[in-house]
Coordinates of C-alpha atoms in Angstrom, one line a residue:
X1 CA 8.9 -34.7 23.8
X2 CA 7.7 -35.3 20.3
X3 CA 6.6 -32.5 18.0
X4 CA 8.8 -30.5 15.8
X5 CA 12.5 -29.9 16.4
X6 CA 13.6 -26.8 14.6
X7 CA 17.3 -26.1 14.9
X8 CA 16.9 -22.3 15.3
X9 CA 20.0 -21.6 17.5
X10 CA 21.8 -19.6 14.9
X11 CA 18.8 -18.7 12.6
X12 CA 17.2 -15.3 12.8
X13 CA 14.8 -14.2 10.1
X14 CA 13.3 -10.8 9.4
X15 CA 10.1 -11.2 7.4
X16 CA 9.6 -7.9 5.6
X17 CA 6.0 -7.3 4.5
X18 CA 5.5 -5.4 1.2
X19 CA 2.3 -4.2 -0.5
X20 CA -0.3 -1.5 -0.8
X21 CA -2.8 -0.8 2.0
X22 CA -5.9 -3.1 2.0
X23 CA -4.0 -6.1 0.7
X24 CA -4.2 -8.1 3.9
X25 CA -0.6 -7.6 5.0
X26 CA -1.4 -7.2 8.7
X27 CA -3.6 -10.3 8.6
X28 CA -0.9 -12.3 6.9
X29 CA 1.7 -11.1 9.3
X30 CA -0.4 -12.0 12.3
X31 CA -1.1 -15.4 10.8
X32 CA 2.6 -16.1 10.4
X33 CA 3.2 -15.2 14.0
X34 CA 0.3 -17.4 15.2
X35 CA 1.5 -20.4 13.1
X36 CA 5.1 -20.2 14.2
X37 CA 4.2 -19.6 17.9
X38 CA 1.9 -22.5 17.7
X39 CA 4.9 -24.7 16.7
X40 CA 6.8 -23.2 19.6
X41 CA 9.0 -21.0 17.5
X42 CA 9.7 -17.5 19.0
X43 CA 8.0 -15.1 16.5
X44 CA 6.8 -11.6 16.9
X45 CA 5.2 -8.9 14.7
X46 CA 6.4 -5.3 14.8
X47 CA 3.8 -3.1 13.2
X48 CA 5.2 0.2 12.0
X49 CA 1.8 1.8 12.1
X50 CA 1.6 1.3 15.8
X51 CA 4.8 3.2 16.3
X52 CA 3.7 6.0 13.9
X53 CA 0.4 6.4 15.9
X54 CA 2.5 7.4 18.9
X55 CA 3.4 10.6 17.1
X56 CA 0.4 10.9 14.7
X57 CA -2.7 9.0 15.9
X58 CA -5.3 9.9 13.2
X59 CA -3.5 11.2 10.0
X60 CA -5.3 12.1 6.8
X61 CA -4.3 10.6 3.5
X62 CA -2.0 13.6 2.8
X63 CA 0.3 12.4 5.5
X64 CA 1.1 9.4 3.3
X65 CA 1.9 11.5 0.2
X66 CA 5.5 11.0 -0.9
X67 CA 5.6 14.8 -1.5
X68 CA 4.9 15.5 2.2
X69 CA 8.4 15.8 3.8
X70 CA 7.0 16.0 7.4
X71 CA 5.0 12.8 6.8
X72 CA 8.0 11.1 5.3
X73 CA 10.1 12.1 8.3
X74 CA 7.7 10.8 10.9
X75 CA 7.1 7.6 9.0
X76 CA 10.9 7.0 8.8
X77 CA 11.2 7.6 12.6
X78 CA 8.4 5.0 13.2
X79 CA 10.1 2.5 11.0
X80 CA 13.4 3.0 12.8
X81 CA 11.7 2.6 16.1
X82 CA 10.1 -0.7 15.0
X83 CA 13.3 -2.1 13.6
X84 CA 15.2 -1.0 16.7
X85 CA 12.8 -2.9 18.9
X86 CA 12.9 -5.9 16.6
X87 CA 16.7 -6.2 16.9
X88 CA 16.7 -5.7 20.6
X89 CA 14.1 -8.6 20.7
X90 CA 16.4 -10.7 18.6
X91 CA 19.3 -10.1 20.9
X92 CA 17.7 -10.1 24.4
X93 CA 14.7 -12.4 24.0
X94 CA 16.1 -15.1 21.7
X95 CA 13.8 -14.0 18.9
X96 CA 13.8 -16.3 15.8
X97 CA 11.4 -14.8 13.3
X98 CA 10.6 -11.0 13.5
X99 CA 8.0 -9.6 11.1
X100 CA 8.2 -6.0 10.0
X101 CA 4.6 -5.1 9.1
X102 CA 4.5 -2.0 6.9
X103 CA 3.9 -1.1 3.3
X104 CA 7.7 -1.0 2.3
X105 CA 6.5 -0.1 -1.2
X106 CA 9.7 1.4 -2.6
X107 CA 13.0 -0.2 -3.5
X108 CA 14.8 2.5 -1.6
X109 CA 13.0 1.7 1.7
X110 CA 13.6 -2.1 1.2
X111 CA 17.3 -1.5 0.4
X112 CA 17.6 0.4 3.7
X113 CA 16.0 -2.5 5.7
X114 CA 18.2 -5.0 3.8
X115 CA 21.4 -3.1 4.8
X116 CA 20.4 -3.2 8.5
X117 CA 19.6 -6.9 8.4
X118 CA 22.8 -7.8 6.7
X119 CA 24.8 -5.7 9.2
X120 CA 23.2 -7.7 12.1
X121 CA 23.5 -11.1 10.4
X122 CA 19.7 -11.5 10.2
X123 CA 18.3 -13.3 7.1
X124 CA 15.9 -10.9 5.2
X125 CA 12.8 -12.5 3.6
X126 CA 10.2 -10.4 1.8
X127 CA 6.6 -11.3 1.7
X128 CA 4.7 -9.2 -0.9
X129 CA 0.9 -9.2 -1.1
X130 CA 0.0 -8.1 -4.6
X131 CA -3.7 -7.8 -5.3
X132 CA -6.0 -6.4 -8.0
X133 CA -9.1 -8.3 -6.9
X134 CA -11.5 -5.4 -6.5
X135 CA -13.9 -7.4 -4.3
X136 CA -11.2 -8.4 -1.9
X137 CA -9.8 -4.9 -1.8
X138 CA -13.2 -3.4 -1.1
X139 CA -13.8 -5.9 1.7
X140 CA -10.5 -5.0 3.2
X141 CA -11.3 -1.2 2.9
X142 CA -14.7 -1.8 4.7
X143 CA -12.9 -3.9 7.3
X144 CA -10.2 -1.3 7.9
X145 CA -12.6 1.6 8.3
X146 CA -14.3 -0.2 11.1
X147 CA -11.4 -1.9 12.9
X148 CA -8.2 0.2 12.2
X149 CA -6.9 2.3 15.1
X150 CA -6.4 5.1 12.6
X151 CA -10.1 5.6 12.2
X152 CA -11.5 5.1 15.7
X153 CA -14.5 7.3 16.3
X154 CA -14.6 8.6 12.7
X155 CA -17.5 8.6 10.3
X156 CA -17.3 5.2 8.5
X157 CA -17.9 6.7 5.0
X158 CA -15.4 9.5 5.5
X159 CA -12.9 6.9 6.8
X160 CA -13.4 4.7 3.7
X161 CA -12.9 7.8 1.4
X162 CA -9.7 8.9 3.2
X163 CA -8.4 5.3 3.1
X164 CA -8.9 5.1 -0.6
X165 CA -7.0 8.4 -1.0
X166 CA -4.2 6.9 1.1
X167 CA -4.0 3.9 -1.2
X168 CA -3.7 6.3 -4.2
X169 CA -0.8 8.1 -2.6
X170 CA 1.0 4.8 -2.2
X171 CA 0.2 3.6 -5.7
X172 CA 2.2 6.6 -7.1
X173 CA 5.5 5.3 -5.7
X174 CA 4.8 1.5 -5.5
X175 CA 7.5 -0.7 -6.9
X176 CA 6.9 -4.5 -6.9
X177 CA 9.7 -6.8 -6.0
X178 CA 11.7 -8.0 -9.1
X179 CA 15.3 -8.3 -7.9
X180 CA 16.5 -11.8 -8.6
X181 CA 19.0 -11.8 -5.7
X182 CA 16.4 -11.3 -3.0
X183 CA 14.6 -14.0 -0.9
X184 CA 10.9 -13.4 -1.4
X185 CA 7.4 -14.8 -1.7
X186 CA 5.0 -12.9 -3.8
X187 CA 1.3 -13.7 -3.1
X188 CA -0.8 -12.7 -6.0
X189 CA -4.5 -12.2 -5.1
X190 CA -3.7 -14.2 -2.0
X191 CA -3.8 -17.8 -3.1
X192 CA -4.4 -17.5 -6.9
X193 CA -0.7 -17.5 -7.6
X194 CA 2.5 -17.7 -5.6
X195 CA 6.0 -16.7 -6.8
X196 CA 8.9 -18.0 -4.8
X197 CA 12.5 -16.8 -5.2
X198 CA 15.7 -17.9 -3.5
X199 CA 14.2 -19.6 -0.4
X200 CA 17.4 -20.8 1.4
X201 CA 16.6 -22.3 4.8
X202 CA 14.3 -24.9 6.2
X203 CA 12.5 -22.4 8.4
X204 CA 11.9 -20.1 5.3
X205 CA 10.5 -23.1 3.5
X206 CA 8.1 -23.8 6.4
X207 CA 6.8 -20.2 6.2
X208 CA 6.4 -20.5 2.4
X209 CA 4.5 -23.8 2.8
X210 CA 2.1 -22.1 5.2
X211 CA 1.7 -19.0 3.0
X212 CA 0.8 -21.2 0.0
X213 CA -2.2 -22.4 1.9
X214 CA -3.5 -19.0 2.9
X215 CA -6.4 -17.0 1.7
X216 CA -7.8 -13.8 3.3
X217 CA -11.4 -14.0 2.2
X218 CA -13.9 -13.3 5.0
X219 CA -14.9 -16.4 6.7
X220 CA -15.7 -17.9 10.2
X221 CA -14.7 -21.1 12.0
X222 CA -17.2 -22.6 14.5
X223 CA -16.0 -25.0 17.2
X224 CA -18.0 -27.3 19.5
X225 CA -17.2 -30.2 21.7
X226 CA -19.2 -33.3 21.4
X227 CA -22.4 -33.5 23.5
X228 CA -21.9 -34.7 27.1
X229 CA -20.8 -38.3 27.0
X230 CA -21.4 -41.3 29.3
X231 CA -17.7 -41.2 30.2
X232 CA -18.1 -37.5 31.1
X233 CA -20.8 -38.4 33.6
X234 CA -18.5 -41.0 35.1
X235 CA -15.4 -38.7 35.2
X236 CA -13.5 -41.1 32.9
X237 CA -11.1 -39.8 30.2
X238 CA -10.7 -41.0 26.6
X239 CA -12.7 -44.1 25.5
X240 CA -15.3 -44.2 22.8
X241 CA -18.6 -43.9 24.7
X242 CA -22.0 -42.8 23.5
X243 CA -23.4 -39.3 24.3
X244 CA -25.7 -39.0 27.4
X245 CA -29.4 -38.0 27.3
X246 CA -28.3 -34.4 27.8
X247 CA -25.7 -34.8 25.0
X248 CA -28.5 -36.1 22.7
X249 CA -30.5 -33.0 23.5
X250 CA -27.5 -30.8 22.6
X251 CA -27.3 -32.8 19.3
X252 CA -30.9 -31.9 18.5
X253 CA -30.5 -28.2 19.5
X254 CA -27.2 -27.8 17.6
X255 CA -28.7 -27.3 14.1
X256 CA -30.7 -24.3 15.4
X257 CA -27.7 -22.7 17.1
X258 CA -25.6 -23.2 14.0
X259 CA -28.3 -21.8 11.7
X260 CA -28.7 -18.7 13.8
X261 CA -25.0 -18.0 13.7
X262 CA -24.2 -19.2 10.1
X263 CA -27.2 -17.8 8.3
X264 CA -27.3 -18.8 4.6
X265 CA -23.5 -19.3 4.2
X266 CA -22.3 -22.6 3.0
X267 CA -20.7 -24.7 5.7
X268 CA -18.8 -28.0 6.0
X269 CA -18.8 -30.0 9.3
X270 CA -15.6 -31.8 10.4
X271 CA -15.8 -34.5 13.1
X272 CA -13.4 -37.0 14.6
X273 CA -13.7 -40.8 14.1
X274 CA -15.1 -41.3 17.6
X275 CA -18.8 -41.9 17.8
X276 CA -19.6 -39.2 20.3
X277 CA -18.7 -36.5 17.7
X278 CA -20.7 -38.3 14.9
X279 CA -23.7 -38.6 17.3
X280 CA -23.5 -34.9 18.1
X281 CA -23.3 -33.8 14.4
X282 CA -26.1 -36.3 13.5
X283 CA -28.8 -33.7 12.8
X284 CA -26.6 -31.0 11.1
X285 CA -27.9 -30.6 7.5
X286 CA -24.4 -29.9 6.0
X287 CA -21.7 -31.9 4.2
X288 CA -19.7 -33.8 6.8
X289 CA -16.1 -35.1 6.8
X290 CA -14.4 -37.3 9.3
X291 CA -10.8 -36.8 10.3
X292 CA -8.6 -39.2 12.3
X293 CA -6.4 -36.2 13.2
X294 CA -9.3 -34.7 15.2
X295 CA -9.5 -37.7 17.6
X296 CA -9.0 -36.9 21.3
X297 CA -5.6 -36.9 22.9
X298 CA -4.6 -40.5 23.4
X299 CA -4.4 -41.2 27.1
X300 CA -2.5 -44.5 26.6
X301 CA -2.5 -46.7 29.7
X302 CA -4.8 -44.2 31.4
X303 CA -7.5 -44.5 28.8
X304 CA -10.9 -45.0 30.5
X305 CA -9.6 -44.1 34.0
X306 CA -10.8 -41.4 36.3
X307 CA -8.3 -38.8 37.5
X308 CA -8.5 -40.2 41.0
X309 CA -7.5 -43.6 39.6
X310 CA -4.6 -42.1 37.7
X311 CA -3.4 -40.2 40.8
X312 CA -3.6 -43.4 42.9
X313 CA -1.9 -45.7 40.3
X314 CA 0.6 -43.3 38.8
X315 CA 1.2 -40.5 41.4
X316 CA 4.5 -39.3 39.8
X317 CA 2.8 -39.1 36.4
X318 CA -0.1 -37.2 37.8
X319 CA 2.2 -34.6 39.4
X320 CA 4.4 -34.4 36.2
X321 CA 1.4 -33.7 34.0
X322 CA 0.2 -30.9 36.4
X323 CA 3.7 -29.4 36.3
X324 CA 4.0 -29.3 32.5
X325 CA 0.7 -30.3 30.9
X326 CA 1.7 -29.3 27.4
X327 CA 4.9 -31.5 27.3
X328 CA 3.7 -34.4 29.5
X329 CA 3.0 -37.6 27.5
X330 CA 0.7 -40.3 28.9
X331 CA 2.3 -43.7 29.2
X332 CA 1.8 -45.2 25.8
X333 CA -0.2 -42.2 24.7
X334 CA 0.2 -38.6 23.7
X335 CA 1.1 -35.1 24.9
X336 CA -0.5 -31.8 23.9
X337 CA 2.6 -31.2 21.8
X338 CA 2.0 -34.5 20.0
X339 CA -1.6 -33.3 19.3
X340 CA -0.3 -30.1 17.8
X341 CA 2.0 -32.1 15.5
X342 CA -0.9 -34.2 14.2
X343 CA -3.2 -31.2 13.9
X344 CA -0.9 -29.3 11.5
X345 CA -2.5 -30.7 8.4
X346 CA -5.9 -29.7 9.9
X347 CA -4.7 -26.2 10.4
X348 CA -3.3 -26.0 6.8
X349 CA -6.7 -27.3 5.5
X350 CA -8.5 -24.8 7.7
X351 CA -6.5 -22.0 6.1
X352 CA -7.4 -23.2 2.7
X353 CA -11.2 -23.5 3.4
X354 CA -13.9 -20.9 4.1
X355 CA -16.6 -21.7 6.6
X356 CA -16.0 -24.8 8.8
X357 CA -17.7 -26.2 11.9
X358 CA -15.5 -28.6 13.9
X359 CA -17.1 -31.0 16.3
X360 CA -14.4 -32.6 18.3
X361 CA -12.8 -33.1 21.8
X362 CA -11.6 -30.9 24.6
X363 CA -7.8 -31.2 24.2
X364 CA -8.1 -30.9 20.4
X365 CA -10.3 -27.8 20.6
X366 CA -7.8 -26.2 23.1
X367 CA -5.0 -26.7 20.5
X368 CA -7.1 -25.3 17.6
X369 CA -8.4 -22.4 19.7
X370 CA -4.8 -21.6 20.9
X371 CA -3.8 -21.3 17.2
X372 CA -6.5 -18.8 16.3
X373 CA -6.2 -16.8 19.5
X374 CA -2.3 -16.9 19.7
X375 CA -2.4 -18.4 23.2
X376 CA 0.9 -19.4 24.7
X377 CA 1.4 -23.2 24.5
X378 CA 2.0 -23.6 28.2
X379 CA -1.4 -22.0 28.8
X380 CA -3.4 -23.8 26.1
X381 CA -4.0 -27.1 28.1
X382 CA -5.6 -25.1 30.9
X383 CA -8.1 -23.2 28.8
X384 CA -11.8 -23.8 29.6
X385 CA -13.8 -25.1 26.7
X386 CA -17.2 -26.0 28.2
X387 CA -19.6 -28.6 26.9
X388 CA -22.8 -27.6 25.1
X389 CA -21.3 -24.3 23.8
X390 CA -20.8 -23.2 20.2
X391 CA -17.8 -21.0 19.7
X392 CA -17.6 -18.7 16.7
X393 CA -14.1 -17.4 15.6
X394 CA -14.0 -14.6 13.0
X395 CA -10.4 -13.8 11.9
X396 CA -9.8 -10.1 11.3
X397 CA -6.7 -8.0 10.4
X398 CA -6.1 -6.9 14.0
X399 CA -7.1 -10.1 15.8
X400 CA -9.8 -12.8 16.0
X401 CA -13.3 -12.0 17.2
X402 CA -14.8 -14.6 19.5
X403 CA -18.5 -15.3 20.2
X404 CA -19.6 -18.0 22.6
X405 CA -23.2 -19.3 22.3
X406 CA -24.5 -21.4 25.1
X407 CA -27.2 -24.0 24.3
X408 CA -28.5 -23.7 28.0
X409 CA -28.4 -27.4 28.3
X410 CA -26.8 -28.6 31.6
X411 CA -23.7 -30.7 31.5
X412 CA -21.0 -31.8 33.9
X413 CA -17.9 -29.7 34.1
X414 CA -14.8 -31.5 32.9
X415 CA -12.5 -28.6 33.7
X416 CA -9.8 -29.1 36.3
X417 CA -7.6 -26.3 37.4
X418 CA -3.8 -26.7 37.8
X419 CA -3.0 -28.2 41.2
X420 CA -6.7 -29.1 41.8
X421 CA -7.5 -32.4 43.6
X422 CA -8.3 -35.4 41.4
X423 CA -11.9 -35.4 42.5
X424 CA -12.7 -33.3 39.5
X425 CA -11.3 -33.4 35.9

């Protein structure tokens, strides 16, 4: 039902991450998984470090010295376990894009992975993050020392020192990718320059297009629904109604909430073309942009109706939407999948930007939130995104941190559980 149609029946790709520690590889790997999963492509990351931690939970930098045979042996075992699980996933769970998240800094290690991929008829694609931006490296070191499972419970300064020594051990043997016969993308200082070599399939080109829009600088995304609207009070969907008196109060309080969370950082506000989002963002003292792609899901013939009216007039449609809300398309309108399709340029632009506040609508925010939180598409239409709440998303190497800030201004609930009677939305 609309959306992208990728012919992935016979395509299996192993994305092999390459690069020194603190170059954002894990963050990039997680972003690729999120993006492909968001487009309903079966993707999964296999982090070799997670396998290694089963044998060696808190290694020192010496463990990663190429001259340490025991460290080398355990790291090879971890890589074999990750690759083994990846190929079982390809075979038994219809995997399409598996991502091997590790340093893979030597040609010898990469050749070994290549041989395995070719023997299993899986397309190998290397993604190398090459970085000499000291500010970015230092930020990643500071991030890793506080979020990496390798340094849980350790003194932060000792963790940072040990991590720098680990990087030096890898630098001794690091060989950047230069082989002309390989399929690879080399990201230089993530976003400054991109080198592309022998991209051969449509799906590989989609991954490349996504990677070309990435940066891994620290930033936050803030999300807010518009203030309570007159249609919300009436239980009607869609439309272009004004915000209610309580919605206006939220509009006046929003600058304070945003300032407390954003601080002195620069911020750009994005709204839809519908007046309830513009009215909500009215008092925000930041640059504002309007996006048609952020308009609410089009309810077609049901626009302006209550759920009770929809159930009475179109009972089969009402039941079908409950059964598969992500794929169901309103008569003459849209499905959640359609919304994801039109939001892809928004996601690409979000990845290019730094600090953004999006003031938009329930269905649209569910789709954007699902992207950042890697929520399954069949679950995304059922997520609760309350009115008069500011949501802060902070992407990190090992996941996205979420903070919800309530304005403590009453509003109707527009949330309706699956199978719930049409008396509530």
